[in-house]
Amino acid sequence: MVCLGNICRSPLAEGIMRHKARTAGLHWEIDSAGTGSWHVGEPPHRLSQKTALHYGVDISSQRGRQFHASDMERFDVIFFMEESNRRDAQAMARHTWNDAKARLLLNEVTPGANEPVPDPYYGTEEDYHHVFRLISTACDAFIARQLNA
Ligand code: 4NP
């Protein structure tokens, strides 16, 4: 799960997908990263933590890290929160870039629409709830497809 800061959206996506995968009995390794390095080592944003906990997902032990080219080889699927994240990661990955693994998360819900998960960094608590619900719906759709594959 990749966003810009690895502090608002992708930590939520990591926690949500892990929670849902576990519940579905899937043994997946799930992680998140940011294309930027400003928040490396930091816990998720206070409102990401609070919102996740509201829905029963504890993300307090997660820590920020920066996307690395090796992530492209280590993971089977890389979900990006928006197009700019995918572009930035492609520039960082260079020869490890694998277009077949790189997906926009909300295309799980609206295929081909390339809708962004909006950045709530300067937003209100309600914006975090909106982001949580968008990510949750996308994770449900992805898991349902995996289970039916
Ligand atoms: P995120 O939000 O990409 O959802 O983690 C942001 C958090 C921090 C910054 C940008 C986006 N920042 O510029 O520090």
PDB file of C-alpha atoms and ligand atoms in Angstrom:
ATOM      1  CA  MET A   1       0.000   0.000   0.000  1.00  0.00           C
ATOM      2  CA  VAL A   2       1.710   3.172  -1.169  1.00  0.00           C
ATOM      3  CA  CYS A   3       0.878   6.869  -0.729  1.00  0.00           C
ATOM      4  CA  LEU A   4       2.939  10.028  -0.452  1.00  0.00           C
ATOM      5  CA  GLY A   5       3.715  10.337   3.257  1.00  0.00           C
ATOM      6  CA  ASN A   6       2.925   6.839   4.598  1.00  0.00           C
ATOM      7  CA  ILE A   7       1.241   8.615   7.460  1.00  0.00           C
ATOM      8  CA  CYS A   8      -2.437   9.060   6.522  1.00  0.00           C
ATOM      9  CA  ARG A   9      -3.781   6.853   3.703  1.00  0.00           C
ATOM     10  CA  SER A  10      -1.435   3.904   3.194  1.00  0.00           C
ATOM     11  CA  PRO A  11      -1.174   3.079   6.938  1.00  0.00           C
ATOM     12  CA  LEU A  12      -4.984   2.899   6.952  1.00  0.00           C
ATOM     13  CA  ALA A  13      -4.902   0.706   3.846  1.00  0.00           C
ATOM     14  CA  GLU A  14      -2.276  -1.574   5.412  1.00  0.00           C
ATOM     15  CA  GLY A  15      -4.282  -2.002   8.604  1.00  0.00           C
ATOM     16  CA  ILE A  16      -7.606  -2.456   6.831  1.00  0.00           C
ATOM     17  CA  MET A  17      -6.327  -5.009   4.317  1.00  0.00           C
ATOM     18  CA  ARG A  18      -4.494  -6.968   7.042  1.00  0.00           C
ATOM     19  CA  HIS A  19      -7.611  -7.013   9.216  1.00  0.00           C
ATOM     20  CA  LYS A  20      -9.858  -8.167   6.372  1.00  0.00           C
ATOM     21  CA  ALA A  21      -7.396 -10.745   5.031  1.00  0.00           C
ATOM     22  CA  ARG A  22      -7.007 -12.286   8.478  1.00  0.00           C
ATOM     23  CA  THR A  23     -10.746 -12.384   8.941  1.00  0.00           C
ATOM     24  CA  ALA A  24     -11.035 -14.167   5.576  1.00  0.00           C
ATOM     25  CA  GLY A  25      -8.384 -16.707   6.630  1.00  0.00           C
ATOM     26  CA  LEU A  26      -5.844 -15.458   4.094  1.00  0.00           C
ATOM     27  CA  HIS A  27      -2.178 -15.545   5.117  1.00  0.00           C
ATOM     28  CA  TRP A  28      -0.899 -12.476   3.302  1.00  0.00           C
ATOM     29  CA  GLU A  29       2.103 -10.312   4.059  1.00  0.00           C
ATOM     30  CA  ILE A  30       0.844  -6.737   3.949  1.00  0.00           C
ATOM     31  CA  ASP A  31       2.927  -3.599   4.316  1.00  0.00           C
ATOM     32  CA  SER A  32       2.841   0.081   3.416  1.00  0.00           C
ATOM     33  CA  ALA A  33       5.284   2.777   2.374  1.00  0.00           C
ATOM     34  CA  GLY A  34       5.439   6.372   1.207  1.00  0.00           C
ATOM     35  CA  THR A  35       7.208   7.710  -1.840  1.00  0.00           C
ATOM     36  CA  GLY A  36       8.383  10.607   0.373  1.00  0.00           C
ATOM     37  CA  SER A  37      10.744  10.314   3.342  1.00  0.00           C
ATOM     38  CA  TRP A  38       9.410  13.057   5.668  1.00  0.00           C
ATOM     39  CA  HIS A  39       7.661  10.672   8.067  1.00  0.00           C
ATOM     40  CA  VAL A  40       9.999   7.676   8.173  1.00  0.00           C
ATOM     41  CA  GLY A  41       9.858   6.016  11.596  1.00  0.00           C
ATOM     42  CA  GLU A  42       6.713   7.873  12.672  1.00  0.00           C
ATOM     43  CA  PRO A  43       3.424   6.287  13.754  1.00  0.00           C
ATOM     44  CA  PRO A  44       0.350   6.951  11.588  1.00  0.00           C
ATOM     45  CA  HIS A  45      -1.371  10.352  11.803  1.00  0.00           C
ATOM     46  CA  ARG A  46      -3.429  10.784  14.984  1.00  0.00           C
ATOM     47  CA  LEU A  47      -6.673  10.911  13.014  1.00  0.00           C
ATOM     48  CA  SER A  48      -5.793   7.834  10.952  1.00  0.00           C
ATOM     49  CA  GLN A  49      -5.212   5.950  14.210  1.00  0.00           C
ATOM     50  CA  LYS A  50      -8.397   7.291  15.799  1.00  0.00           C
ATOM     51  CA  THR A  51     -10.541   6.560  12.735  1.00  0.00           C
ATOM     52  CA  ALA A  52      -9.156   3.046  12.318  1.00  0.00           C
ATOM     53  CA  LEU A  53      -9.797   2.254  15.965  1.00  0.00           C
ATOM     54  CA  HIS A  54     -13.361   3.551  15.608  1.00  0.00           C
ATOM     55  CA  TYR A  55     -13.895   0.755  13.064  1.00  0.00           C
ATOM     56  CA  GLY A  56     -12.043  -1.821  15.172  1.00  0.00           C
ATOM     57  CA  VAL A  57      -8.647  -1.681  13.434  1.00  0.00           C
ATOM     58  CA  ASP A  58      -5.546  -0.926  15.533  1.00  0.00           C
ATOM     59  CA  ILE A  59      -2.755   0.625  13.449  1.00  0.00           C
ATOM     60  CA  SER A  60      -0.849   2.198  16.358  1.00  0.00           C
ATOM     61  CA  SER A  61       2.194  -0.079  16.080  1.00  0.00           C
ATOM     62  CA  GLN A  62       2.810   0.641  12.381  1.00  0.00           C
ATOM     63  CA  ARG A  63       5.747   2.896  11.481  1.00  0.00           C
ATOM     64  CA  GLY A  64       6.403   4.966   8.395  1.00  0.00           C
ATOM     65  CA  ARG A  65       8.948   3.901   5.817  1.00  0.00           C
ATOM     66  CA  GLN A  66       9.915   4.942   2.332  1.00  0.00           C
ATOM     67  CA  PHE A  67       9.110   2.927  -0.773  1.00  0.00           C
ATOM     68  CA  HIS A  68      12.131   1.017  -2.082  1.00  0.00           C
ATOM     69  CA  ALA A  69      12.824  -0.477  -5.505  1.00  0.00           C
ATOM     70  CA  SER A  70      13.059  -3.942  -3.897  1.00  0.00           C
ATOM     71  CA  ASP A  71       9.377  -3.687  -2.850  1.00  0.00           C
ATOM     72  CA  MET A  72       8.535  -4.252  -6.500  1.00  0.00           C
ATOM     73  CA  GLU A  73      10.098  -7.726  -6.318  1.00  0.00           C
ATOM     74  CA  ARG A  74       9.098  -8.542  -2.756  1.00  0.00           C
ATOM     75  CA  PHE A  75       5.335  -8.113  -3.219  1.00  0.00           C
ATOM     76  CA  ASP A  76       2.885  -9.604  -5.706  1.00  0.00           C
ATOM     77  CA  VAL A  77       0.604  -6.575  -5.845  1.00  0.00           C
ATOM     78  CA  ILE A  78       1.366  -2.922  -5.106  1.00  0.00           C
ATOM     79  CA  PHE A  79      -1.638  -0.670  -4.536  1.00  0.00           C
ATOM     80  CA  PHE A  80      -1.214   3.062  -5.052  1.00  0.00           C
ATOM     81  CA  MET A  81      -3.564   5.645  -3.557  1.00  0.00           C
ATOM     82  CA  GLU A  82      -3.309   7.938  -6.599  1.00  0.00           C
ATOM     83  CA  GLU A  83      -1.615   8.291  -9.986  1.00  0.00           C
ATOM     84  CA  SER A  84       1.155  10.583  -8.725  1.00  0.00           C
ATOM     85  CA  ASN A  85       2.192   7.905  -6.215  1.00  0.00           C
ATOM     86  CA  ARG A  86       2.450   5.361  -9.009  1.00  0.00           C
ATOM     87  CA  ARG A  87       4.502   7.746 -11.176  1.00  0.00           C
ATOM     88  CA  ASP A  88       6.871   8.599  -8.312  1.00  0.00           C
ATOM     89  CA  ALA A  89       7.336   4.937  -7.393  1.00  0.00           C
ATOM     90  CA  GLN A  90       8.041   4.041 -11.015  1.00  0.00           C
ATOM     91  CA  ALA A  91      10.849   6.617 -11.076  1.00  0.00           C
ATOM     92  CA  MET A  92      12.263   5.161  -7.834  1.00  0.00           C
ATOM     93  CA  ALA A  93      11.922   1.520  -8.884  1.00  0.00           C
ATOM     94  CA  ARG A  94      13.696   1.970 -12.241  1.00  0.00           C
ATOM     95  CA  HIS A  95      14.606  -1.512 -13.561  1.00  0.00           C
ATOM     96  CA  THR A  96      12.529  -3.362 -10.922  1.00  0.00           C
ATOM     97  CA  TRP A  97       9.294  -1.674 -12.093  1.00  0.00           C
ATOM     98  CA  ASN A  98       6.627  -4.239 -12.995  1.00  0.00           C
ATOM     99  CA  ASP A  99       3.575  -2.599 -14.466  1.00  0.00           C
ATOM    100  CA  ALA A 100       1.473  -5.745 -14.040  1.00  0.00           C
ATOM    101  CA  LYS A 101       1.808  -5.500 -10.234  1.00  0.00           C
ATOM    102  CA  ALA A 102       1.084  -1.781  -9.958  1.00  0.00           C
ATOM    103  CA  ARG A 103      -2.577  -0.963  -9.404  1.00  0.00           C
ATOM    104  CA  LEU A 104      -4.612   1.984  -8.243  1.00  0.00           C
ATOM    105  CA  LEU A 105      -6.536   0.870  -5.176  1.00  0.00           C
ATOM    106  CA  LEU A 106      -9.909   2.366  -6.132  1.00  0.00           C
ATOM    107  CA  ASN A 107      -9.815   0.625  -9.513  1.00  0.00           C
ATOM    108  CA  GLU A 108     -10.826  -2.447  -7.482  1.00  0.00           C
ATOM    109  CA  VAL A 109     -14.206  -0.700  -7.070  1.00  0.00           C
ATOM    110  CA  THR A 110     -14.447   1.310 -10.298  1.00  0.00           C
ATOM    111  CA  PRO A 111     -12.154  -0.450 -12.796  1.00  0.00           C
ATOM    112  CA  GLY A 112     -10.391   1.884 -15.192  1.00  0.00           C
ATOM    113  CA  ALA A 113     -11.700   5.067 -13.572  1.00  0.00           C
ATOM    114  CA  ASN A 114      -8.308   5.823 -11.960  1.00  0.00           C
ATOM    115  CA  GLU A 115     -10.011   7.571  -9.031  1.00  0.00           C
ATOM    116  CA  PRO A 116      -7.691   8.814  -6.264  1.00  0.00           C
ATOM    117  CA  VAL A 117      -8.033   8.117  -2.567  1.00  0.00           C
ATOM    118  CA  PRO A 118      -8.105  11.816  -1.544  1.00  0.00           C
ATOM    119  CA  ASP A 119      -5.299  13.022   0.718  1.00  0.00           C
ATOM    120  CA  PRO A 120      -6.857  13.881   4.116  1.00  0.00           C
ATOM    121  CA  TYR A 121      -3.632  15.403   5.552  1.00  0.00           C
ATOM    122  CA  TYR A 122      -5.050  18.939   5.773  1.00  0.00           C
ATOM    123  CA  GLY A 123      -8.621  17.736   6.177  1.00  0.00           C
ATOM    124  CA  THR A 124     -11.123  17.134   8.958  1.00  0.00           C
ATOM    125  CA  GLU A 125     -11.883  13.998  10.944  1.00  0.00           C
ATOM    126  CA  GLU A 126     -14.813  13.358   8.587  1.00  0.00           C
ATOM    127  CA  ASP A 127     -12.331  13.290   5.674  1.00  0.00           C
ATOM    128  CA  TYR A 128     -10.498  10.442   7.416  1.00  0.00           C
ATOM    129  CA  HIS A 129     -13.770   8.553   7.819  1.00  0.00           C
ATOM    130  CA  HIS A 130     -14.494   9.045   4.110  1.00  0.00           C
ATOM    131  CA  VAL A 131     -11.019   7.745   3.251  1.00  0.00           C
ATOM    132  CA  PHE A 132     -11.490   4.773   5.574  1.00  0.00           C
ATOM    133  CA  ARG A 133     -14.749   3.792   3.862  1.00  0.00           C
ATOM    134  CA  LEU A 134     -13.270   4.142   0.353  1.00  0.00           C
ATOM    135  CA  ILE A 135     -10.296   1.942   1.258  1.00  0.00           C
ATOM    136  CA  SER A 136     -12.492  -0.555   3.077  1.00  0.00           C
ATOM    137  CA  THR A 137     -14.775  -1.000   0.052  1.00  0.00           C
ATOM    138  CA  ALA A 138     -11.771  -1.482  -2.247  1.00  0.00           C
ATOM    139  CA  CYS A 139     -10.198  -4.068   0.066  1.00  0.00           C
ATOM    140  CA  ASP A 140     -13.500  -5.965   0.236  1.00  0.00           C
ATOM    141  CA  ALA A 141     -13.682  -6.034  -3.572  1.00  0.00           C
ATOM    142  CA  PHE A 142     -10.081  -7.218  -3.948  1.00  0.00           C
ATOM    143  CA  ILE A 143     -10.454  -9.982  -1.355  1.00  0.00           C
ATOM    144  CA  ALA A 144     -13.757 -11.155  -2.840  1.00  0.00           C
ATOM    145  CA  ARG A 145     -12.067 -11.481  -6.238  1.00  0.00           C
ATOM    146  CA  GLN A 146      -9.132 -13.401  -4.756  1.00  0.00           C
ATOM    147  CA  LEU A 147     -11.464 -15.807  -2.974  1.00  0.00           C
ATOM    148  CA  ASN A 148     -13.442 -16.405  -6.169  1.00  0.00           C
ATOM    149  CA  ALA A 149     -10.369 -16.776  -8.390  1.00  0.00           C
TER     150      ALA A 149
HETATM  151  P1  4NP B   1      -0.478  10.544   2.981  1.00  0.00           P
HETATM  152  O1  4NP B   1      -0.697  12.100   3.352  1.00  0.00           O
HETATM  153  O2  4NP B   1       0.241  10.518   1.646  1.00  0.00           O
HETATM  154  O3  4NP B   1      -1.847  10.003   2.905  1.00  0.00           O
HETATM  155  O4  4NP B   1       0.348   9.941   4.090  1.00  0.00           O
HETATM  156  C1  4NP B   1       0.384  12.984   3.442  1.00  0.00           C
HETATM  157  C2  4NP B   1       1.045  13.104   4.627  1.00  0.00           C
HETATM  158  C3  4NP B   1       2.109  13.981   4.729  1.00  0.00           C
HETATM  159  C4  4NP B   1       2.497  14.722   3.646  1.00  0.00           C
HETATM  160  C5  4NP B   1       1.835  14.584   2.458  1.00  0.00           C
HETATM  161  C6  4NP B   1       0.779  13.713   2.346  1.00  0.00           C
HETATM  162  N1  4NP B   1       3.571  15.637   3.754  1.00  0.00           N
HETATM  163  O5  4NP B   1       3.809  16.393   2.811  1.00  0.00           O
HETATM  164  O6  4NP B   1       4.237  15.665   4.807  1.00  0.00           O
END
